[in-house]
Every structure is written in structure tokens, then in C-alpha cells.
Amino acid sequence: MQHSDDQLYVQIDKLYKSFRELRRRTDFKKAVTGGVWFFQIKKSKTDGCWHPHIHAVVTGDFFPRRRLSRIWCEITCGSLVTEIRAIKDPAGAANEVARYATSPGDISSMSPDDGLEMADAMHGRRICGTWGTD
């Protein structure tokens, strides 16, 4: 999602809703048969904005980044940043995914106010999930 000065819980709501919409899109569903996703939050040291985002490992046919970016931009009303690439090293990918699963957000390096905002925004939310079948 684009950097925003919206409250963190608002940004997370938008991100989850947008990701759900992406998975419902016909052309995405035709190419992607399923996957696993992990939520992560970072805070920019440059502008102080929150950056909630999702990492996903998907199965299925090739899905061009240009098309993914176009659909994501449409769903999110302007967010262009997407990354998609084939997994060439399954062990390396598993290691990377394990890091996401264990690190949704690092409150140890945040101010008490930021840590509280993150904890409040994440309360009761899933930080990972699966969908589809392969």
C-alpha cells in the first residue's frame, strides 16, 4: 500500500480488504490456485509513516508483474508497488517465509506510543493465512 498518514488500523483494514479483493479477481483466480500469506509492519524512518504489507507465496501459473501491478493499483486506488517472482530456490524461499512468519513487526525498536498503536491496530487480527488448493 502507498505510504499514508492514516492511522495504522485504517491502513491495515484497507490492506486486508484489498488483498481479499485481489484473490477474488477472476484473472488472478484463473492463474493462482492458492497460497500462503504473511502480514508485516514497518515504520519509515524517513517520513514516519507506517508501512503495512503482505508477503505471499503462491502456486499456479505465471502471472505477469505488469498485470498484477495494474490490478493492485485499481483495487487500492493508486498503490503501484508489487513484486512477483518465480521461486528458484525452495529452501531459500522457505527460510525467507519463516522470517516473515516470526516477525510481523518489531516493537523493540519503536517508541512506546508507536508500539502501543501497533499492538492496538493488530489486536485480534490474523497475521498469516492460506487460501485455495493445489
PDB file of C-alpha atoms in Angstrom:
ATOM      1  CA  MET A   1       0.000   0.000   0.000  1.00  0.00           C
ATOM      2  CA  GLN A   2       1.068   3.571  -0.511  1.00  0.00           C
ATOM      3  CA  HIS A   3       2.626   5.322   2.435  1.00  0.00           C
ATOM      4  CA  SER A   4      -0.091   7.173   4.275  1.00  0.00           C
ATOM      5  CA  ASP A   5      -0.502   9.208   7.410  1.00  0.00           C
ATOM      6  CA  ASP A   6      -3.805   7.435   8.133  1.00  0.00           C
ATOM      7  CA  GLN A   7      -3.996   5.692  11.481  1.00  0.00           C
ATOM      8  CA  LEU A   8      -2.411   2.259  11.332  1.00  0.00           C
ATOM      9  CA  TYR A   9      -5.646   0.334  11.929  1.00  0.00           C
ATOM     10  CA  VAL A  10      -7.236   2.149   8.940  1.00  0.00           C
ATOM     11  CA  GLN A  11      -4.302   1.212   6.713  1.00  0.00           C
ATOM     12  CA  ILE A  12      -4.459  -2.420   7.837  1.00  0.00           C
ATOM     13  CA  ASP A  13      -8.216  -2.545   7.175  1.00  0.00           C
ATOM     14  CA  LYS A  14      -7.610  -1.238   3.636  1.00  0.00           C
ATOM     15  CA  LEU A  15      -4.755  -3.666   3.025  1.00  0.00           C
ATOM     16  CA  TYR A  16      -6.705  -6.738   4.168  1.00  0.00           C
ATOM     17  CA  LYS A  17      -9.772  -5.676   2.161  1.00  0.00           C
ATOM     18  CA  SER A  18      -7.633  -5.061  -0.944  1.00  0.00           C
ATOM     19  CA  PHE A  19      -5.829  -8.392  -0.635  1.00  0.00           C
ATOM     20  CA  ARG A  20      -9.173 -10.182  -0.264  1.00  0.00           C
ATOM     21  CA  GLU A  21     -10.416  -8.408  -3.413  1.00  0.00           C
ATOM     22  CA  LEU A  22      -7.271  -9.390  -5.341  1.00  0.00           C
ATOM     23  CA  ARG A  23      -7.849 -13.054  -4.514  1.00  0.00           C
ATOM     24  CA  ARG A  24     -11.448 -12.760  -5.770  1.00  0.00           C
ATOM     25  CA  ARG A  25     -10.486 -11.313  -9.156  1.00  0.00           C
ATOM     26  CA  THR A  26     -11.281 -13.742 -11.964  1.00  0.00           C
ATOM     27  CA  ASP A  27      -7.988 -13.368 -13.856  1.00  0.00           C
ATOM     28  CA  PHE A  28      -5.981 -13.774 -10.638  1.00  0.00           C
ATOM     29  CA  LYS A  29      -8.014 -16.835  -9.599  1.00  0.00           C
ATOM     30  CA  LYS A  30      -7.505 -18.409 -13.027  1.00  0.00           C
ATOM     31  CA  ALA A  31      -3.721 -18.195 -12.699  1.00  0.00           C
ATOM     32  CA  VAL A  32      -3.198 -18.602  -8.949  1.00  0.00           C
ATOM     33  CA  THR A  33      -4.559 -21.780  -7.384  1.00  0.00           C
ATOM     34  CA  GLY A  34      -3.656 -20.999  -3.783  1.00  0.00           C
ATOM     35  CA  GLY A  35      -1.065 -19.657  -1.433  1.00  0.00           C
ATOM     36  CA  VAL A  36       0.095 -18.658   1.996  1.00  0.00           C
ATOM     37  CA  TRP A  37       0.402 -15.048   3.170  1.00  0.00           C
ATOM     38  CA  PHE A  38       2.156 -13.250   5.999  1.00  0.00           C
ATOM     39  CA  PHE A  39       1.496  -9.757   7.313  1.00  0.00           C
ATOM     40  CA  GLN A  40       4.307  -7.395   8.253  1.00  0.00           C
ATOM     41  CA  ILE A  41       4.509  -3.806   9.503  1.00  0.00           C
ATOM     42  CA  LYS A  42       7.419  -1.428   9.226  1.00  0.00           C
ATOM     43  CA  LYS A  43       7.656   2.248  10.037  1.00  0.00           C
ATOM     44  CA  SER A  44       9.621   4.548   7.780  1.00  0.00           C
ATOM     45  CA  LYS A  45      12.490   6.328   9.473  1.00  0.00           C
ATOM     46  CA  THR A  46      12.384   8.904   6.680  1.00  0.00           C
ATOM     47  CA  ASP A  47       8.797  10.142   6.844  1.00  0.00           C
ATOM     48  CA  GLY A  48       7.466   8.388   9.964  1.00  0.00           C
ATOM     49  CA  CYS A  49       4.645   6.684   8.045  1.00  0.00           C
ATOM     50  CA  TRP A  50       3.551   3.139   8.748  1.00  0.00           C
ATOM     51  CA  HIS A  51       4.073   0.578   6.000  1.00  0.00           C
ATOM     52  CA  PRO A  52       1.805  -2.437   6.470  1.00  0.00           C
ATOM     53  CA  HIS A  53       2.308  -5.026   3.734  1.00  0.00           C
ATOM     54  CA  ILE A  54       1.736  -8.648   2.831  1.00  0.00           C
ATOM     55  CA  HIS A  55       4.212 -11.265   1.673  1.00  0.00           C
ATOM     56  CA  ALA A  56       2.658 -14.197  -0.158  1.00  0.00           C
ATOM     57  CA  VAL A  57       3.920 -17.404  -1.691  1.00  0.00           C
ATOM     58  CA  VAL A  58       1.501 -18.589  -4.355  1.00  0.00           C
ATOM     59  CA  THR A  59       1.065 -21.655  -6.531  1.00  0.00           C
ATOM     60  CA  GLY A  60      -0.241 -21.719 -10.058  1.00  0.00           C
ATOM     61  CA  ASP A  61       0.595 -20.395 -13.475  1.00  0.00           C
ATOM     62  CA  PHE A  62       2.821 -17.460 -14.334  1.00  0.00           C
ATOM     63  CA  PHE A  63       1.151 -14.129 -13.536  1.00  0.00           C
ATOM     64  CA  PRO A  64       2.875 -11.105 -15.104  1.00  0.00           C
ATOM     65  CA  ARG A  65       4.002  -8.382 -12.716  1.00  0.00           C
ATOM     66  CA  ARG A  66       2.678  -5.672 -15.010  1.00  0.00           C
ATOM     67  CA  ARG A  67      -0.823  -7.161 -14.827  1.00  0.00           C
ATOM     68  CA  LEU A  68      -0.554  -7.683 -11.059  1.00  0.00           C
ATOM     69  CA  SER A  69       0.507  -4.048 -10.605  1.00  0.00           C
ATOM     70  CA  ARG A  70      -2.372  -2.808 -12.770  1.00  0.00           C
ATOM     71  CA  ILE A  71      -4.946  -4.832 -10.820  1.00  0.00           C
ATOM     72  CA  TRP A  72      -3.435  -3.847  -7.442  1.00  0.00           C
ATOM     73  CA  CYS A  73      -3.425  -0.172  -8.454  1.00  0.00           C
ATOM     74  CA  GLU A  74      -7.087  -0.438  -9.419  1.00  0.00           C
ATOM     75  CA  ILE A  75      -8.087  -2.205  -6.200  1.00  0.00           C
ATOM     76  CA  THR A  76      -6.113   0.100  -3.892  1.00  0.00           C
ATOM     77  CA  CYS A  77      -6.838   3.336  -5.771  1.00  0.00           C
ATOM     78  CA  GLY A  78      -3.244   4.106  -6.617  1.00  0.00           C
ATOM     79  CA  SER A  79      -0.772   1.762  -4.948  1.00  0.00           C
ATOM     80  CA  LEU A  80       1.667   0.567  -7.596  1.00  0.00           C
ATOM     81  CA  VAL A  81       4.234  -1.389  -5.619  1.00  0.00           C
ATOM     82  CA  THR A  82       4.071  -5.120  -6.218  1.00  0.00           C
ATOM     83  CA  GLU A  83       6.711  -7.773  -6.567  1.00  0.00           C
ATOM     84  CA  ILE A  84       6.273 -11.215  -8.006  1.00  0.00           C
ATOM     85  CA  ARG A  85       8.946 -13.707  -8.964  1.00  0.00           C
ATOM     86  CA  ALA A  86       9.364 -17.405  -9.540  1.00  0.00           C
ATOM     87  CA  ILE A  87      10.876 -19.419  -6.704  1.00  0.00           C
ATOM     88  CA  LYS A  88      14.154 -20.867  -7.919  1.00  0.00           C
ATOM     89  CA  ASP A  89      15.486 -21.951  -4.521  1.00  0.00           C
ATOM     90  CA  PRO A  90      12.738 -23.636  -2.464  1.00  0.00           C
ATOM     91  CA  ALA A  91      14.933 -23.920   0.649  1.00  0.00           C
ATOM     92  CA  GLY A  92      15.817 -20.224   0.457  1.00  0.00           C
ATOM     93  CA  ALA A  93      12.165 -19.320  -0.063  1.00  0.00           C
ATOM     94  CA  ALA A  94      11.167 -21.414   2.956  1.00  0.00           C
ATOM     95  CA  ASN A  95      13.794 -19.617   5.047  1.00  0.00           C
ATOM     96  CA  GLU A  96      12.509 -16.219   3.911  1.00  0.00           C
ATOM     97  CA  VAL A  97       8.894 -17.183   4.613  1.00  0.00           C
ATOM     98  CA  ALA A  98       9.854 -18.425   8.085  1.00  0.00           C
ATOM     99  CA  ARG A  99      11.330 -14.987   8.837  1.00  0.00           C
ATOM    100  CA  TYR A 100       8.039 -13.303   7.853  1.00  0.00           C
ATOM    101  CA  ALA A 101       6.060 -15.738   9.988  1.00  0.00           C
ATOM    102  CA  THR A 102       8.111 -14.912  13.072  1.00  0.00           C
ATOM    103  CA  SER A 103       8.422 -11.165  12.529  1.00  0.00           C
ATOM    104  CA  PRO A 104       5.128  -9.360  11.864  1.00  0.00           C
ATOM    105  CA  GLY A 105       6.509  -6.194  13.463  1.00  0.00           C
ATOM    106  CA  ASP A 106       9.432  -5.289  15.709  1.00  0.00           C
ATOM    107  CA  ILE A 107       8.182  -3.213  18.633  1.00  0.00           C
ATOM    108  CA  SER A 108      11.533  -3.371  20.422  1.00  0.00           C
ATOM    109  CA  SER A 109      12.909  -0.584  18.229  1.00  0.00           C
ATOM    110  CA  MET A 110       9.767   1.590  18.428  1.00  0.00           C
ATOM    111  CA  SER A 111       8.757   4.355  20.753  1.00  0.00           C
ATOM    112  CA  PRO A 112       6.225   3.362  23.425  1.00  0.00           C
ATOM    113  CA  ASP A 113       3.484   5.282  21.559  1.00  0.00           C
ATOM    114  CA  ASP A 114       4.258   3.515  18.262  1.00  0.00           C
ATOM    115  CA  GLY A 115       4.390   0.130  19.969  1.00  0.00           C
ATOM    116  CA  LEU A 116       1.014   0.764  21.589  1.00  0.00           C
ATOM    117  CA  GLU A 117      -0.503   1.913  18.281  1.00  0.00           C
ATOM    118  CA  MET A 118       0.789  -1.220  16.556  1.00  0.00           C
ATOM    119  CA  ALA A 119      -0.453  -3.510  19.330  1.00  0.00           C
ATOM    120  CA  ASP A 120      -3.892  -1.857  19.289  1.00  0.00           C
ATOM    121  CA  ALA A 121      -4.126  -1.991  15.483  1.00  0.00           C
ATOM    122  CA  MET A 122      -3.149  -5.671  15.386  1.00  0.00           C
ATOM    123  CA  HIS A 123      -5.297  -6.860  18.297  1.00  0.00           C
ATOM    124  CA  GLY A 124      -7.482  -9.773  17.204  1.00  0.00           C
ATOM    125  CA  ARG A 125      -6.167  -9.873  13.625  1.00  0.00           C
ATOM    126  CA  ARG A 126      -4.670 -12.726  11.708  1.00  0.00           C
ATOM    127  CA  ILE A 127      -1.050 -12.251  10.737  1.00  0.00           C
ATOM    128  CA  CYS A 128      -0.930 -15.173   8.338  1.00  0.00           C
ATOM    129  CA  GLY A 129      -3.254 -17.381   6.372  1.00  0.00           C
ATOM    130  CA  THR A 130      -3.761 -19.722   3.457  1.00  0.00           C
ATOM    131  CA  TRP A 131      -6.220 -19.918   0.591  1.00  0.00           C
ATOM    132  CA  GLY A 132      -7.111 -22.189  -2.271  1.00  0.00           C
ATOM    133  CA  THR A 133      -5.835 -25.621  -3.109  1.00  0.00           C
ATOM    134  CA  ASP A 134      -3.183 -27.027  -5.338  1.00  0.00           C
TER     135      ASP A 134
END
